[in-house]
Coordinates of C-alpha atoms in Angstrom, one line a residue:
M101 CA 11.7 51.6 -7.6
V102 CA 11.5 47.8 -7.6
L103 CA 14.2 45.7 -9.3
E104 CA 12.6 42.8 -11.0
D105 CA 15.4 40.9 -12.7
S106 CA 18.8 41.1 -14.1
E107 CA 20.5 38.7 -16.6
C108 CA 23.5 38.5 -18.9
D109 CA 22.0 37.2 -22.2
S110 CA 24.3 37.6 -25.2
V111 CA 27.3 39.4 -26.6
F112 CA 24.9 42.1 -27.9
E113 CA 23.1 42.4 -24.6
P114 CA 25.9 42.5 -22.0
H115 CA 23.7 43.7 -19.2
I116 CA 19.9 43.7 -19.0
T117 CA 17.8 45.1 -16.2
T118 CA 14.1 45.3 -16.0
E119 CA 12.7 47.8 -13.5
I120 CA 9.4 49.3 -12.4
F121 CA 10.3 53.0 -11.9
H122 CA 8.4 55.3 -9.6
C123 CA 8.7 58.9 -10.6
T124 CA 9.3 60.8 -7.3
N125 CA 7.2 63.8 -6.4
Q126 CA 5.1 63.4 -9.6
P127 CA 1.6 62.1 -10.1
Y128 CA 2.5 59.9 -12.9
G129 CA 2.4 56.5 -11.2
K130 CA 4.6 53.6 -12.3
V131 CA 6.6 53.7 -15.6
H132 CA 7.9 50.3 -16.6
C133 CA 11.5 50.5 -18.1
I134 CA 13.7 47.9 -19.7
M135 CA 17.4 48.9 -19.9
T136 CA 19.8 47.1 -22.2
G137 CA 23.5 47.8 -22.4
T138 CA 25.8 50.0 -20.4
P139 CA 25.4 53.8 -20.6
R140 CA 28.5 55.8 -21.6
A141 CA 29.2 59.4 -20.8
N142 CA 30.0 60.4 -24.4
R143 CA 27.2 58.5 -26.2
P144 CA 23.4 58.8 -26.0
A145 CA 21.1 55.9 -25.3
I146 CA 18.2 55.0 -27.6
L147 CA 15.0 55.7 -25.8
T148 CA 11.9 54.0 -27.2
F149 CA 8.2 54.6 -26.5
H150 CA 5.4 52.4 -27.9
D151 CA 2.0 53.1 -29.5
V152 CA -1.4 52.4 -28.1
G153 CA -2.3 48.7 -27.8
L154 CA 1.3 47.7 -27.8
N155 CA 4.3 47.4 -25.4
H156 CA 8.0 47.4 -26.1
K157 CA 8.0 43.8 -27.3
S158 CA 5.1 43.9 -29.7
C159 CA 6.1 47.4 -31.0
F160 CA 9.9 47.1 -31.3
E161 CA 11.0 43.5 -31.0
P162 CA 11.0 42.8 -34.8
L163 CA 13.2 45.8 -35.4
F164 CA 15.7 45.2 -32.6
K165 CA 16.0 41.5 -33.2
H166 CA 16.8 42.0 -36.9
E167 CA 20.3 41.0 -37.7
D168 CA 21.2 44.4 -39.2
M169 CA 20.3 46.1 -36.0
Q170 CA 23.0 44.4 -34.0
E171 CA 25.6 47.0 -35.3
I172 CA 23.6 49.7 -33.4
I173 CA 22.9 47.6 -30.3
R174 CA 26.6 46.9 -29.8
R175 CA 27.4 50.6 -29.7
L176 CA 24.4 52.2 -28.0
P177 CA 22.4 51.2 -24.9
I178 CA 18.7 51.0 -25.2
C179 CA 16.0 52.1 -22.8
H180 CA 12.5 50.9 -23.5
V181 CA 9.8 52.9 -21.7
E182 CA 6.2 51.5 -21.3
A183 CA 3.3 53.7 -20.2
P184 CA 1.6 52.8 -16.9
G185 CA -0.3 49.5 -17.1
Q186 CA 0.9 48.6 -20.6
H187 CA 3.5 46.0 -19.9
E188 CA 3.0 42.3 -20.1
G189 CA 1.2 40.9 -17.0
A190 CA 0.1 44.4 -15.9
K191 CA -2.6 44.4 -13.2
T192 CA -5.7 46.5 -13.7
L193 CA -5.0 50.0 -12.5
P194 CA -6.9 51.1 -9.4
T195 CA -10.4 52.6 -9.8
A196 CA -9.2 55.9 -8.2
Y197 CA -6.2 56.1 -10.5
S198 CA -6.2 59.1 -12.8
Y199 CA -4.3 58.1 -16.0
P200 CA -1.6 60.6 -16.9
T201 CA -2.0 62.9 -19.9
M202 CA 0.4 62.8 -22.8
D203 CA 2.1 65.9 -21.3
Q204 CA 2.5 64.2 -18.0
L205 CA 4.0 61.1 -19.5
S206 CA 6.6 63.2 -21.4
E207 CA 7.5 65.0 -18.1
A208 CA 8.1 61.6 -16.5
L209 CA 11.0 60.9 -18.9
P210 CA 13.6 63.2 -17.3
S211 CA 13.3 61.2 -14.1
V212 CA 13.9 58.0 -16.1
L213 CA 17.1 59.4 -17.6
K214 CA 18.3 60.6 -14.3
H215 CA 17.6 57.2 -12.7
F216 CA 19.6 55.3 -15.4
G217 CA 22.4 57.9 -15.6
L218 CA 21.6 58.9 -19.2
N219 CA 23.0 62.3 -20.3
S220 CA 21.1 62.4 -23.6
V221 CA 19.0 60.1 -25.8
I222 CA 18.0 59.4 -29.4
G223 CA 14.2 59.0 -29.2
L224 CA 12.5 56.3 -31.2
G225 CA 8.7 56.5 -30.9
V226 CA 5.6 55.2 -32.7
G227 CA 2.2 56.9 -32.7
A228 CA 1.4 57.9 -29.2
G229 CA 5.0 57.2 -28.2
A230 CA 6.2 59.5 -31.0
Y231 CA 4.0 62.3 -29.7
I232 CA 5.3 61.8 -26.2
L233 CA 8.9 61.9 -27.3
A234 CA 8.4 64.9 -29.5
R235 CA 6.8 66.8 -26.6
F236 CA 9.7 65.7 -24.3
A237 CA 12.2 67.1 -26.9
L238 CA 10.3 70.4 -27.1
N239 CA 10.4 70.9 -23.3
H240 CA 13.9 69.4 -22.7
P241 CA 16.0 70.0 -25.9
D242 CA 19.2 69.6 -24.0
L243 CA 18.4 66.0 -23.2
V244 CA 17.6 64.9 -26.8
D245 CA 20.2 64.4 -29.5
G246 CA 17.8 63.2 -32.2
L247 CA 14.4 61.8 -32.9
V248 CA 13.0 59.0 -35.1
L249 CA 9.2 59.5 -35.0
I250 CA 7.0 56.9 -36.7
N251 CA 3.4 57.7 -37.4
I252 CA 3.4 60.9 -35.4
N253 CA 0.3 63.1 -35.3
P254 CA 1.1 66.6 -34.0
N255 CA -2.5 67.7 -34.0
A256 CA -5.3 67.4 -31.4
D257 CA -8.4 65.5 -32.4
G258 CA -11.1 67.8 -33.7
L259 CA -14.8 67.8 -33.0
M260 CA -15.6 65.4 -35.9
D261 CA -12.8 63.1 -34.7
T262 CA -14.2 63.1 -31.2
V263 CA -17.7 62.2 -32.5
A264 CA -16.3 59.5 -34.7
N265 CA -14.4 58.1 -31.8
K266 CA -17.6 57.9 -29.7
I267 CA -19.4 56.1 -32.5
T268 CA -16.5 53.7 -32.8
E269 CA -16.5 53.0 -29.1
W270 CA -20.2 52.1 -29.3
T271 CA -20.0 49.9 -32.4
H272 CA -16.5 48.2 -32.2
T273 CA -14.6 46.3 -29.6
L274 CA -11.4 47.8 -28.2
P275 CA -9.1 45.4 -30.1
D276 CA -10.9 46.3 -33.4
T277 CA -10.6 50.0 -32.6
I278 CA -6.9 49.7 -31.9
I279 CA -6.4 47.7 -35.1
T280 CA -7.9 50.5 -37.2
Q281 CA -5.6 53.0 -35.4
L282 CA -2.4 50.9 -36.1
F283 CA -3.1 49.6 -39.6
G284 CA -4.4 50.9 -42.9
K285 CA -7.5 49.6 -44.7
E286 CA -5.4 47.7 -47.3
E287 CA -3.5 45.8 -44.6
I288 CA -6.6 45.0 -42.7
Q289 CA -8.3 43.6 -45.8
N290 CA -5.3 41.7 -47.3
N291 CA -2.7 40.9 -44.5
H292 CA -4.9 38.6 -42.4
D293 CA -2.0 36.8 -40.6
L294 CA -0.5 40.1 -39.4
I295 CA -3.8 41.5 -38.3
A296 CA -4.7 38.3 -36.5
T297 CA -1.4 38.3 -34.7
Y298 CA -1.8 41.8 -33.3
R299 CA -5.5 41.3 -32.5
H300 CA -4.5 38.2 -30.5
H301 CA -1.8 40.2 -28.8
I302 CA -4.1 43.1 -27.8
T303 CA -6.8 40.6 -26.7
T304 CA -4.7 38.2 -24.7
T305 CA -1.5 39.9 -23.7
M306 CA -2.6 43.4 -22.9
N307 CA -4.8 44.5 -20.0
Q308 CA -7.9 45.8 -21.8
S309 CA -8.9 48.3 -19.1
N310 CA -5.4 49.8 -19.0
V311 CA -5.2 50.0 -22.8
S312 CA -8.5 51.8 -22.9
Q313 CA -7.2 54.4 -20.5
F314 CA -4.0 55.0 -22.4
F315 CA -5.9 55.2 -25.7
R316 CA -8.3 57.7 -24.1
S317 CA -5.4 59.8 -22.9
Y318 CA -3.9 59.8 -26.4
K319 CA -7.2 60.9 -28.0
Q320 CA -7.4 63.8 -25.5
R321 CA -3.9 65.1 -26.4
T322 CA -3.3 68.7 -27.2
A323 CA -1.6 69.9 -30.4
L324 CA 2.2 70.2 -30.2
E325 CA 2.0 73.8 -31.4
V326 CA 5.2 73.7 -33.3
E327 CA 6.0 76.3 -35.9
R328 CA 8.3 76.2 -38.9
P329 CA 11.1 78.8 -38.7
I330 CA 11.1 81.3 -41.5
P331 CA 14.4 82.7 -42.7
G332 CA 14.7 86.2 -41.4
G333 CA 11.8 85.6 -39.0
N334 CA 11.5 85.0 -35.3
V335 CA 14.5 82.8 -34.3
N336 CA 12.8 81.7 -31.1
V337 CA 9.8 79.9 -32.6
R338 CA 8.7 76.7 -30.9
T339 CA 10.1 73.8 -32.9
L340 CA 12.2 70.7 -32.5
K341 CA 15.9 71.7 -32.2
C342 CA 17.4 68.2 -32.8
S343 CA 17.8 66.2 -36.0
T344 CA 14.6 64.5 -36.7
L345 CA 13.6 61.6 -39.0
L346 CA 9.8 61.3 -39.6
V347 CA 8.7 57.9 -40.9
A348 CA 5.4 56.5 -42.3
G349 CA 4.4 53.7 -44.6
D350 CA 2.6 54.7 -47.8
N351 CA -0.4 52.7 -46.6
S352 CA -0.4 53.9 -43.0
P353 CA -3.5 55.6 -41.6
A354 CA -1.1 58.2 -40.2
V355 CA 0.6 59.2 -43.4
E356 CA -1.2 62.5 -43.9
A357 CA -0.6 63.5 -40.3
V358 CA 3.2 62.7 -40.7
V359 CA 3.3 64.9 -43.8
D360 CA 1.6 67.7 -42.0
C361 CA 4.1 67.3 -39.1
N362 CA 6.9 67.6 -41.6
A363 CA 5.5 70.9 -42.9
K364 CA 5.5 72.3 -39.4
L365 CA 9.1 71.5 -38.4
N366 CA 12.5 73.1 -39.0
P367 CA 13.2 72.2 -42.7
T368 CA 17.0 72.2 -42.1
K369 CA 16.8 69.5 -39.4
T370 CA 14.0 67.3 -40.6
T371 CA 13.9 64.3 -43.0
L372 CA 10.7 62.6 -44.0
L373 CA 10.9 58.9 -44.9
K374 CA 7.9 57.5 -46.8
M375 CA 8.3 53.7 -47.2
A376 CA 6.7 52.4 -50.3
D377 CA 4.6 49.2 -50.1
C378 CA 4.6 49.5 -46.3
G379 CA 1.7 49.7 -43.9
G380 CA 1.0 51.0 -40.4
L381 CA 4.0 49.6 -38.6
P382 CA 7.2 50.0 -40.7
Q383 CA 9.4 48.6 -37.9
V384 CA 7.4 45.4 -38.2
D385 CA 6.6 45.4 -41.9
Q386 CA 10.0 46.4 -43.2
P387 CA 12.6 46.3 -40.4
A388 CA 15.6 45.9 -42.8
K389 CA 14.8 49.2 -44.6
L390 CA 14.1 51.1 -41.4
T391 CA 17.3 49.7 -39.8
E392 CA 19.3 51.1 -42.8
A393 CA 17.7 54.5 -42.4
F394 CA 18.2 54.4 -38.7
K395 CA 21.9 53.5 -39.2
Y396 CA 22.5 56.5 -41.6
F397 CA 20.7 58.8 -39.2
I398 CA 22.9 57.7 -36.3
Q399 CA 26.0 57.7 -38.4
G400 CA 25.3 61.3 -39.4
M401 CA 25.4 62.3 -35.8
G402 CA 28.8 60.8 -35.4
Y403 CA 28.0 57.7 -33.3
L404 CA 28.3 55.0 -36.0
S405 CA 31.5 55.0 -38.1
S406 CA 31.6 51.5 -39.6
A407 CA 28.0 50.2 -40.0
S408 CA 27.4 47.5 -42.5
M409 CA 25.0 49.0 -44.9
T410 CA 25.4 46.8 -48.0
R411 CA 21.7 46.5 -48.8
L412 CA 21.3 50.2 -49.1
R413 CA 24.6 50.9 -50.8
S414 CA 23.8 48.4 -53.5
R415 CA 20.8 50.6 -54.5
T416 CA 22.6 53.9 -54.6
T417 CA 24.3 55.5 -57.5
S418 CA 28.1 55.9 -57.9
S419 CA 27.7 59.6 -57.3
S420 CA 26.4 59.2 -53.7
S421 CA 28.7 60.6 -51.1
L422 CA 28.7 58.8 -47.7
M423 CA 30.4 60.3 -44.7
S424 CA 30.8 59.3 -41.1
F425 CA 32.0 61.1 -38.1
D426 CA 33.8 59.2 -35.3
G427 CA 33.7 59.8 -31.6
P428 CA 31.8 62.3 -29.5
R429 CA 30.8 65.7 -30.9
S430 CA 29.4 68.9 -29.5
R431 CA 25.7 69.3 -29.3
A432 CA 25.8 72.3 -31.6
H433 CA 27.6 70.3 -34.2
T434 CA 25.1 67.4 -34.1
N435 CA 22.3 69.3 -35.7
E436 CA 24.4 70.5 -38.6
L437 CA 25.2 67.0 -39.9
Q438 CA 23.4 64.7 -42.2
H439 CA 20.9 66.6 -44.3
G440 CA 19.7 65.0 -47.5
R441 CA 20.3 65.9 -51.2
T442 CA 17.0 66.3 -53.0
Q443 CA 16.5 64.3 -56.2
S444 CA 13.0 64.6 -57.6
V445 CA 11.6 61.5 -59.1
G446 CA 8.0 62.4 -59.5
T447 CA 5.3 65.0 -59.4
E448 CA 2.8 65.9 -56.8
E449 CA 0.0 64.9 -59.1
K450 CA 1.4 61.4 -59.6
R451 CA 1.7 60.7 -55.8
G452 CA -1.4 62.6 -54.7
R453 CA 0.5 64.3 -51.9
S454 CA 2.7 67.4 -51.7
H455 CA 6.2 66.0 -51.3
T456 CA 9.5 65.3 -53.0
D457 CA 10.9 61.8 -53.3
I458 CA 14.7 61.2 -53.0
S459 CA 16.9 58.1 -52.7
M460 CA 17.3 56.7 -49.2
D461 CA 21.1 57.2 -49.2
S462 CA 20.5 60.9 -49.0
I463 CA 20.0 60.5 -45.3
S464 CA 23.8 60.0 -45.1
N465 CA 24.8 63.0 -47.3
V466 CA 25.9 66.2 -45.7
N467 CA 24.4 69.5 -46.9
Q468 CA 24.6 72.1 -44.3
N469 CA 23.2 74.8 -46.6
M470 CA 20.0 72.9 -47.3
S471 CA 17.0 75.3 -47.3
K472 CA 14.1 73.0 -47.5
S473 CA 12.9 69.8 -45.7
T474 CA 13.9 66.4 -47.0
E475 CA 11.6 63.6 -47.8
V476 CA 12.7 60.1 -48.6
A477 CA 10.8 57.4 -50.4
C478 CA 12.1 53.8 -50.5

C-alpha cells in the first residue's frame, strides 16, 4: 500500500485520502482507491465502481458534485474503486501481467473494506462496475446493505456477441468501440458535445492498452446465475439479498439487459428505475433525478432522515406517503423497508417493453407485503 496524498478540502469532504491498495495474498494487482469522509461504525460507506473506458472522475464526478448530492456526502463516506490501470496517469501494465477477471475484481473488494475499516457498504456501480458489485454482493451478502446498479448486464456474451465484438475490433478504434458500449445510437447521433467530451477523455486521459484489457475482461464475464425466488419454492436460491435499485435510461444500449436483470432478482427487494429522455449515463445526463432516487433509496434504509427532496416532492400527489427511519438498524430490518407502490400509467404495447411505470416517489413508500417487483419511470 502506498499513500499518495491527503488533504482537507471542504466542509463536505473533511478528510480525503488517495491510495494505491495492494490486495495481499491475491493475484489481483493494484486497485486504486479514493476514500472521502470518515467511516462510522453504525453507518455504511458508499462504494463506487466505474464502467469500461471510465474512471471514478469521468463516471461519477457529475453526480457527486451536484448540489443535491451534498446531503448524502455529509452523512456517508465514499470509497471510489478503480480497476487496475484505469486511473488517471496510469502506466501501461507489464506485458506479463494477467488482467483479473470480473470475479477476481469482485473478490478484491473485501480487502478494500478491511483496509479502510468499512463494516458494510452501499454499492453504486455502472456497467462493468455494476456487474462487479453485484457479484461481490452475491458472494459477500453480509458486507452489502444495498446496491444501486446502473446499466447492469447479468448475462455472459453469447457466440453472436463474441463474433460481433471481433468484427468491431477489426473495424473500429478502441474509443469508438467504448462509445458504442456507453451511449445509445440516438445520443451518438444527436448529442455531439457529450460524445466528443467522452471520446476525448478515453483518447487522452485513459491508458489505451489498460482500457483494452479491462474491456476484454468484461466481455469474457460469466453470467451472474441469479434466480428469482418463487413463493413456496426453494428459499435458498442464489439471488441478491439486499435492497437493490436498478437504473437505466430509456435510450441506453443496456436497457433491455437491465430489464432482464430485474426479471431475475427477488421482486420484494428490487426496484427498476427507467429514466425517460435519458441516455447511456444517467448519472451524467440527469444527475438531479438520479440523486433524488438515490436519496429516497438511502432514506428507506434508515440512513437519511432529513434530505431536501423538494424537486421530487413537487411532482408527487398529495396521497404520497413519505417515511424516514433514523439511526442505525438491524440488517434484517434493512431489507424490509422501502418497497414501491405500483401505479400503472401505460400498457406494454405502448412502451414496447414488459414493465410497469410508477411515480418516482414510490421509492420512498413502505410496502412490506409487496409481491412483485417495482419499476419506476421518471
